[in-house]
Amino acid sequence: MIIWDFNVIVALGITLSLGVVIILWVIYTLSRGRTEPLSNREFFRQCGFCGYLFFDYFKRTPGHCPRCGSYQN
Ligand SMILES: [Zn+2]
C-alpha cells in the first residue's frame, strides 16, 4: 500500500505533468510532420551568389540573403 506523504504527492504530480507534456509534444510533432514540407516549399529560396538555402517567409522583393547579405530578386 502506498503511503500518501508529501514526497509521493510531489513525485506523482511531476510525473503526471511531464507525461501530459510528452503526449502533447508527440501529438503536435505527428500532426506537424504531415503538413510542414508542403507549406514551407513556397518560401524556400537559394542565394544566387553564395548558394545558401534559406526560408523567406515575408517574400520581400528584393530578398535579403541572411549569410552574405546580397539582395535577391
Ligand atoms: Zn548569399
PDB file of N, CA and C and ligand atoms in Angstrom:
ATOM      1  N   MET A   1       0.822  -1.180   0.000  1.00  0.00           N
ATOM      2  CA  MET A   1       0.000   0.000   0.000  1.00  0.00           C
ATOM      3  C   MET A   1       0.871   1.250   0.000  1.00  0.00           C
ATOM      4  N   ILE A   2       0.464   2.236  -0.765  1.00  0.00           N
ATOM      5  CA  ILE A   2       1.220   3.489  -0.872  1.00  0.00           C
ATOM      6  C   ILE A   2       0.858   4.403   0.294  1.00  0.00           C
ATOM      7  N   ILE A   3       1.897   4.917   0.929  1.00  0.00           N
ATOM      8  CA  ILE A   3       1.690   5.896   1.997  1.00  0.00           C
ATOM      9  C   ILE A   3       1.721   7.284   1.357  1.00  0.00           C
ATOM     10  N   TRP A   4       0.622   8.021   1.439  1.00  0.00           N
ATOM     11  CA  TRP A   4       0.488   9.318   0.757  1.00  0.00           C
ATOM     12  C   TRP A   4       1.081  10.435   1.594  1.00  0.00           C
ATOM     13  N   ASP A   5       2.423  10.539   1.558  1.00  0.00           N
ATOM     14  CA  ASP A   5       3.050  11.687   2.218  1.00  0.00           C
ATOM     15  C   ASP A   5       3.366  12.745   1.157  1.00  0.00           C
ATOM     16  N   PHE A   6       4.018  13.812   1.561  1.00  0.00           N
ATOM     17  CA  PHE A   6       4.262  14.950   0.671  1.00  0.00           C
ATOM     18  C   PHE A   6       5.151  14.559  -0.511  1.00  0.00           C
ATOM     19  N   ASN A   7       6.181  13.752  -0.291  1.00  0.00           N
ATOM     20  CA  ASN A   7       7.105  13.378  -1.365  1.00  0.00           C
ATOM     21  C   ASN A   7       6.418  12.572  -2.459  1.00  0.00           C
ATOM     22  N   VAL A   8       5.544  11.667  -2.084  1.00  0.00           N
ATOM     23  CA  VAL A   8       4.840  10.852  -3.073  1.00  0.00           C
ATOM     24  C   VAL A   8       3.903  11.724  -3.893  1.00  0.00           C
ATOM     25  N   ILE A   9       3.237  12.658  -3.258  1.00  0.00           N
ATOM     26  CA  ILE A   9       2.304  13.541  -3.973  1.00  0.00           C
ATOM     27  C   ILE A   9       3.059  14.434  -4.960  1.00  0.00           C
ATOM     28  N   VAL A  10       4.209  14.990  -4.541  1.00  0.00           N
ATOM     29  CA  VAL A  10       5.011  15.836  -5.435  1.00  0.00           C
ATOM     30  C   VAL A  10       5.554  15.010  -6.593  1.00  0.00           C
ATOM     31  N   ALA A  11       6.072  13.824  -6.319  1.00  0.00           N
ATOM     32  CA  ALA A  11       6.609  12.973  -7.383  1.00  0.00           C
ATOM     33  C   ALA A  11       5.520  12.565  -8.356  1.00  0.00           C
ATOM     34  N   LEU A  12       4.354  12.256  -7.860  1.00  0.00           N
ATOM     35  CA  LEU A  12       3.240  11.875  -8.731  1.00  0.00           C
ATOM     36  C   LEU A  12       2.774  13.062  -9.585  1.00  0.00           C
ATOM     37  N   GLY A  13       2.740  14.250  -9.007  1.00  0.00           N
ATOM     38  CA  GLY A  13       2.355  15.442  -9.773  1.00  0.00           C
ATOM     39  C   GLY A  13       3.342  15.756 -10.875  1.00  0.00           C
ATOM     40  N   ILE A  14       4.639  15.667 -10.568  1.00  0.00           N
ATOM     41  CA  ILE A  14       5.663  15.931 -11.592  1.00  0.00           C
ATOM     42  C   ILE A  14       5.586  14.885 -12.696  1.00  0.00           C
ATOM     43  N   THR A  15       5.414  13.629 -12.328  1.00  0.00           N
ATOM     44  CA  THR A  15       5.337  12.563 -13.327  1.00  0.00           C
ATOM     45  C   THR A  15       4.124  12.733 -14.229  1.00  0.00           C
ATOM     46  N   LEU A  16       2.986  13.055 -13.653  1.00  0.00           N
ATOM     47  CA  LEU A  16       1.777  13.233 -14.467  1.00  0.00           C
ATOM     48  C   LEU A  16       1.889  14.446 -15.385  1.00  0.00           C
ATOM     49  N   SER A  17       2.451  15.551 -14.882  1.00  0.00           N
ATOM     50  CA  SER A  17       2.565  16.735 -15.731  1.00  0.00           C
ATOM     51  C   SER A  17       3.578  16.507 -16.850  1.00  0.00           C
ATOM     52  N   LEU A  18       4.675  15.820 -16.568  1.00  0.00           N
ATOM     53  CA  LEU A  18       5.629  15.500 -17.635  1.00  0.00           C
ATOM     54  C   LEU A  18       5.012  14.554 -18.661  1.00  0.00           C
ATOM     55  N   GLY A  19       4.218  13.626 -18.217  1.00  0.00           N
ATOM     56  CA  GLY A  19       3.531  12.718 -19.138  1.00  0.00           C
ATOM     57  C   GLY A  19       2.588  13.459 -20.054  1.00  0.00           C
ATOM     58  N   VAL A  20       1.843  14.415 -19.514  1.00  0.00           N
ATOM     59  CA  VAL A  20       0.924  15.210 -20.338  1.00  0.00           C
ATOM     60  C   VAL A  20       1.707  16.021 -21.360  1.00  0.00           C
ATOM     61  N   VAL A  21       2.836  16.628 -20.942  1.00  0.00           N
ATOM     62  CA  VAL A  21       3.651  17.425 -21.866  1.00  0.00           C
ATOM     63  C   VAL A  21       4.214  16.542 -22.977  1.00  0.00           C
ATOM     64  N   ILE A  22       4.698  15.361 -22.637  1.00  0.00           N
ATOM     65  CA  ILE A  22       5.262  14.461 -23.649  1.00  0.00           C
ATOM     66  C   ILE A  22       4.183  13.999 -24.624  1.00  0.00           C
ATOM     67  N   ILE A  23       3.003  13.687 -24.124  1.00  0.00           N
ATOM     68  CA  ILE A  23       1.912  13.255 -25.012  1.00  0.00           C
ATOM     69  C   ILE A  23       1.504  14.394 -25.952  1.00  0.00           C
ATOM     70  N   LEU A  24       1.388  15.625 -25.433  1.00  0.00           N
ATOM     71  CA  LEU A  24       1.042  16.760 -26.285  1.00  0.00           C
ATOM     72  C   LEU A  24       2.131  17.037 -27.312  1.00  0.00           C
ATOM     73  N   TRP A  25       3.397  16.868 -26.907  1.00  0.00           N
ATOM     74  CA  TRP A  25       4.507  17.078 -27.842  1.00  0.00           C
ATOM     75  C   TRP A  25       4.479  16.047 -28.963  1.00  0.00           C
ATOM     76  N   VAL A  26       4.216  14.803 -28.648  1.00  0.00           N
ATOM     77  CA  VAL A  26       4.147  13.757 -29.677  1.00  0.00           C
ATOM     78  C   VAL A  26       2.989  14.029 -30.628  1.00  0.00           C
ATOM     79  N   ILE A  27       1.830  14.407 -30.103  1.00  0.00           N
ATOM     80  CA  ILE A  27       0.680  14.707 -30.953  1.00  0.00           C
ATOM     81  C   ILE A  27       0.983  15.896 -31.859  1.00  0.00           C
ATOM     82  N   TYR A  28       1.605  16.938 -31.320  1.00  0.00           N
ATOM     83  CA  TYR A  28       1.950  18.113 -32.115  1.00  0.00           C
ATOM     84  C   TYR A  28       2.964  17.759 -33.193  1.00  0.00           C
ATOM     85  N   THR A  29       3.979  16.968 -32.846  1.00  0.00           N
ATOM     86  CA  THR A  29       5.008  16.596 -33.809  1.00  0.00           C
ATOM     87  C   THR A  29       4.432  15.741 -34.928  1.00  0.00           C
ATOM     88  N   LEU A  30       3.571  14.810 -34.598  1.00  0.00           N
ATOM     89  CA  LEU A  30       2.993  13.951 -35.634  1.00  0.00           C
ATOM     90  C   LEU A  30       2.070  14.732 -36.559  1.00  0.00           C
ATOM     91  N   SER A  31       1.290  15.667 -36.017  1.00  0.00           N
ATOM     92  CA  SER A  31       0.388  16.433 -36.870  1.00  0.00           C
ATOM     93  C   SER A  31       1.155  17.448 -37.703  1.00  0.00           C
ATOM     94  N   ARG A  32       2.283  17.962 -37.200  1.00  0.00           N
ATOM     95  CA  ARG A  32       3.067  18.948 -37.928  1.00  0.00           C
ATOM     96  C   ARG A  32       3.866  18.299 -39.049  1.00  0.00           C
ATOM     97  N   GLY A  33       4.294  17.078 -38.875  1.00  0.00           N
ATOM     98  CA  GLY A  33       5.118  16.405 -39.868  1.00  0.00           C
ATOM     99  C   GLY A  33       4.421  16.176 -41.185  1.00  0.00           C
ATOM    100  N   ARG A  34       3.101  16.114 -41.175  1.00  0.00           N
ATOM    101  CA  ARG A  34       2.377  15.846 -42.417  1.00  0.00           C
ATOM    102  C   ARG A  34       2.223  17.084 -43.274  1.00  0.00           C
ATOM    103  N   THR A  35       2.138  18.261 -42.664  1.00  0.00           N
ATOM    104  CA  THR A  35       1.810  19.454 -43.431  1.00  0.00           C
ATOM    105  C   THR A  35       2.993  20.372 -43.666  1.00  0.00           C
ATOM    106  N   GLU A  36       4.070  20.274 -42.898  1.00  0.00           N
ATOM    107  CA  GLU A  36       5.141  21.262 -42.999  1.00  0.00           C
ATOM    108  C   GLU A  36       5.901  21.237 -44.320  1.00  0.00           C
ATOM    109  N   PRO A  37       6.263  20.098 -44.895  1.00  0.00           N
ATOM    110  CA  PRO A  37       7.017  20.158 -46.151  1.00  0.00           C
ATOM    111  C   PRO A  37       6.259  20.850 -47.274  1.00  0.00           C
ATOM    112  N   LEU A  38       4.948  20.669 -47.367  1.00  0.00           N
ATOM    113  CA  LEU A  38       4.185  21.308 -48.418  1.00  0.00           C
ATOM    114  C   LEU A  38       4.006  22.789 -48.163  1.00  0.00           C
ATOM    115  N   SER A  39       3.812  23.178 -46.895  1.00  0.00           N
ATOM    116  CA  SER A  39       3.549  24.579 -46.612  1.00  0.00           C
ATOM    117  C   SER A  39       4.814  25.415 -46.679  1.00  0.00           C
ATOM    118  N   ASN A  40       5.991  24.815 -46.415  1.00  0.00           N
ATOM    119  CA  ASN A  40       7.229  25.588 -46.435  1.00  0.00           C
ATOM    120  C   ASN A  40       7.869  25.648 -47.813  1.00  0.00           C
ATOM    121  N   ARG A  41       7.410  24.861 -48.748  1.00  0.00           N
ATOM    122  CA  ARG A  41       8.066  24.787 -50.051  1.00  0.00           C
ATOM    123  C   ARG A  41       7.974  26.110 -50.806  1.00  0.00           C
ATOM    124  N   GLU A  42       6.905  26.847 -50.633  1.00  0.00           N
ATOM    125  CA  GLU A  42       6.770  28.095 -51.370  1.00  0.00           C
ATOM    126  C   GLU A  42       7.678  29.200 -50.816  1.00  0.00           C
ATOM    127  N   PHE A  43       8.170  29.067 -49.595  1.00  0.00           N
ATOM    128  CA  PHE A  43       9.037  30.081 -49.006  1.00  0.00           C
ATOM    129  C   PHE A  43      10.518  29.751 -49.179  1.00  0.00           C
ATOM    130  N   PHE A  44      10.829  28.640 -49.804  1.00  0.00           N
ATOM    131  CA  PHE A  44      12.188  28.159 -49.914  1.00  0.00           C
ATOM    132  C   PHE A  44      12.932  28.924 -51.002  1.00  0.00           C
ATOM    133  N   ARG A  45      14.118  29.481 -50.683  1.00  0.00           N
ATOM    134  CA  ARG A  45      14.903  30.227 -51.655  1.00  0.00           C
ATOM    135  C   ARG A  45      16.367  29.850 -51.536  1.00  0.00           C
ATOM    136  N   GLN A  46      17.101  30.089 -52.631  1.00  0.00           N
ATOM    137  CA  GLN A  46      18.531  29.856 -52.634  1.00  0.00           C
ATOM    138  C   GLN A  46      19.232  31.114 -53.110  1.00  0.00           C
ATOM    139  N   CYS A  47      20.279  31.484 -52.409  1.00  0.00           N
ATOM    140  CA  CYS A  47      21.035  32.687 -52.768  1.00  0.00           C
ATOM    141  C   CYS A  47      21.755  32.439 -54.084  1.00  0.00           C
ATOM    142  N   GLY A  48      21.699  33.412 -55.014  1.00  0.00           N
ATOM    143  CA  GLY A  48      22.350  33.268 -56.292  1.00  0.00           C
ATOM    144  C   GLY A  48      23.841  33.514 -56.248  1.00  0.00           C
ATOM    145  N   PHE A  49      24.345  34.055 -55.143  1.00  0.00           N
ATOM    146  CA  PHE A  49      25.767  34.379 -55.054  1.00  0.00           C
ATOM    147  C   PHE A  49      26.540  33.363 -54.228  1.00  0.00           C
ATOM    148  N   CYS A  50      26.035  33.023 -53.054  1.00  0.00           N
ATOM    149  CA  CYS A  50      26.786  32.104 -52.196  1.00  0.00           C
ATOM    150  C   CYS A  50      26.145  30.718 -52.127  1.00  0.00           C
ATOM    151  N   GLY A  51      24.931  30.563 -52.681  1.00  0.00           N
ATOM    152  CA  GLY A  51      24.298  29.247 -52.697  1.00  0.00           C
ATOM    153  C   GLY A  51      23.641  28.859 -51.400  1.00  0.00           C
ATOM    154  N   TYR A  52      23.506  29.769 -50.464  1.00  0.00           N
ATOM    155  CA  TYR A  52      22.906  29.468 -49.167  1.00  0.00           C
ATOM    156  C   TYR A  52      21.406  29.229 -49.320  1.00  0.00           C
ATOM    157  N   LEU A  53      20.913  28.191 -48.675  1.00  0.00           N
ATOM    158  CA  LEU A  53      19.492  27.862 -48.723  1.00  0.00           C
ATOM    159  C   LEU A  53      18.805  28.430 -47.491  1.00  0.00           C
ATOM    160  N   PHE A  54      17.722  29.142 -47.692  1.00  0.00           N
ATOM    161  CA  PHE A  54      17.036  29.749 -46.551  1.00  0.00           C
ATOM    162  C   PHE A  54      15.555  29.892 -46.864  1.00  0.00           C
ATOM    163  N   PHE A  55      14.780  30.160 -45.821  1.00  0.00           N
ATOM    164  CA  PHE A  55      13.347  30.388 -45.955  1.00  0.00           C
ATOM    165  C   PHE A  55      13.078  31.882 -45.916  1.00  0.00           C
ATOM    166  N   ASP A  56      12.331  32.382 -46.888  1.00  0.00           N
ATOM    167  CA  ASP A  56      11.956  33.785 -46.946  1.00  0.00           C
ATOM    168  C   ASP A  56      10.446  33.865 -46.745  1.00  0.00           C
ATOM    169  N   TYR A  57      10.035  33.943 -45.476  1.00  0.00           N
ATOM    170  CA  TYR A  57       8.611  33.903 -45.158  1.00  0.00           C
ATOM    171  C   TYR A  57       7.887  35.186 -45.530  1.00  0.00           C
ATOM    172  N   PHE A  58       8.622  36.285 -45.643  1.00  0.00           N
ATOM    173  CA  PHE A  58       7.956  37.557 -45.927  1.00  0.00           C
ATOM    174  C   PHE A  58       7.887  37.841 -47.422  1.00  0.00           C
ATOM    175  N   LYS A  59       8.633  37.113 -48.250  1.00  0.00           N
ATOM    176  CA  LYS A  59       8.643  37.251 -49.708  1.00  0.00           C
ATOM    177  C   LYS A  59       8.894  38.701 -50.119  1.00  0.00           C
ATOM    178  N   ARG A  60       9.908  39.299 -49.542  1.00  0.00           N
ATOM    179  CA  ARG A  60      10.240  40.671 -49.894  1.00  0.00           C
ATOM    180  C   ARG A  60      10.935  40.692 -51.247  1.00  0.00           C
ATOM    181  N   THR A  61      10.726  41.789 -51.981  1.00  0.00           N
ATOM    182  CA  THR A  61      11.407  41.989 -53.250  1.00  0.00           C
ATOM    183  C   THR A  61      12.129  43.321 -53.181  1.00  0.00           C
ATOM    184  N   PRO A  62      13.417  43.391 -53.193  1.00  0.00           N
ATOM    185  CA  PRO A  62      14.334  42.260 -53.302  1.00  0.00           C
ATOM    186  C   PRO A  62      14.518  41.552 -51.967  1.00  0.00           C
ATOM    187  N   GLY A  63      14.762  40.271 -52.036  1.00  0.00           N
ATOM    188  CA  GLY A  63      15.017  39.489 -50.832  1.00  0.00           C
ATOM    189  C   GLY A  63      16.425  39.740 -50.325  1.00  0.00           C
ATOM    190  N   HIS A  64      16.710  39.232 -49.142  1.00  0.00           N
ATOM    191  CA  HIS A  64      17.978  39.513 -48.489  1.00  0.00           C
ATOM    192  C   HIS A  64      18.564  38.202 -47.994  1.00  0.00           C
ATOM    193  N   CYS A  65      19.745  37.858 -48.492  1.00  0.00           N
ATOM    194  CA  CYS A  65      20.393  36.623 -48.053  1.00  0.00           C
ATOM    195  C   CYS A  65      20.895  36.799 -46.629  1.00  0.00           C
ATOM    196  N   PRO A  66      20.535  35.911 -45.695  1.00  0.00           N
ATOM    197  CA  PRO A  66      20.967  36.075 -44.314  1.00  0.00           C
ATOM    198  C   PRO A  66      22.450  35.775 -44.099  1.00  0.00           C
ATOM    199  N   ARG A  67      23.099  35.095 -45.035  1.00  0.00           N
ATOM    200  CA  ARG A  67      24.505  34.752 -44.830  1.00  0.00           C
ATOM    201  C   ARG A  67      25.451  35.790 -45.442  1.00  0.00           C
ATOM    202  N   CYS A  68      25.293  36.109 -46.720  1.00  0.00           N
ATOM    203  CA  CYS A  68      26.250  37.022 -47.366  1.00  0.00           C
ATOM    204  C   CYS A  68      25.701  38.431 -47.483  1.00  0.00           C
ATOM    205  N   GLY A  69      24.400  38.634 -47.266  1.00  0.00           N
ATOM    206  CA  GLY A  69      23.827  39.961 -47.276  1.00  0.00           C
ATOM    207  C   GLY A  69      23.500  40.493 -48.657  1.00  0.00           C
ATOM    208  N   SER A  70      23.644  39.703 -49.708  1.00  0.00           N
ATOM    209  CA  SER A  70      23.329  40.179 -51.056  1.00  0.00           C
ATOM    210  C   SER A  70      21.824  40.187 -51.270  1.00  0.00           C
ATOM    211  N   TYR A  71      21.402  40.991 -52.206  1.00  0.00           N
ATOM    212  CA  TYR A  71      19.981  41.109 -52.494  1.00  0.00           C
ATOM    213  C   TYR A  71      19.585  40.114 -53.582  1.00  0.00           C
ATOM    214  N   GLN A  72      18.409  39.536 -53.418  1.00  0.00           N
ATOM    215  CA  GLN A  72      17.890  38.556 -54.373  1.00  0.00           C
ATOM    216  C   GLN A  72      16.631  39.124 -55.016  1.00  0.00           C
ATOM    217  N   ASN A  73      16.384  38.774 -56.265  1.00  0.00           N
ATOM    218  CA  ASN A  73      15.155  39.249 -56.898  1.00  0.00           C
ATOM    219  C   ASN A  73      14.052  38.222 -56.785  1.00  0.00           C
TER     220      ASN A  73
HETATM  221 ZN    ZN B   1      24.092  34.662 -50.061  1.00  0.00          ZN
END
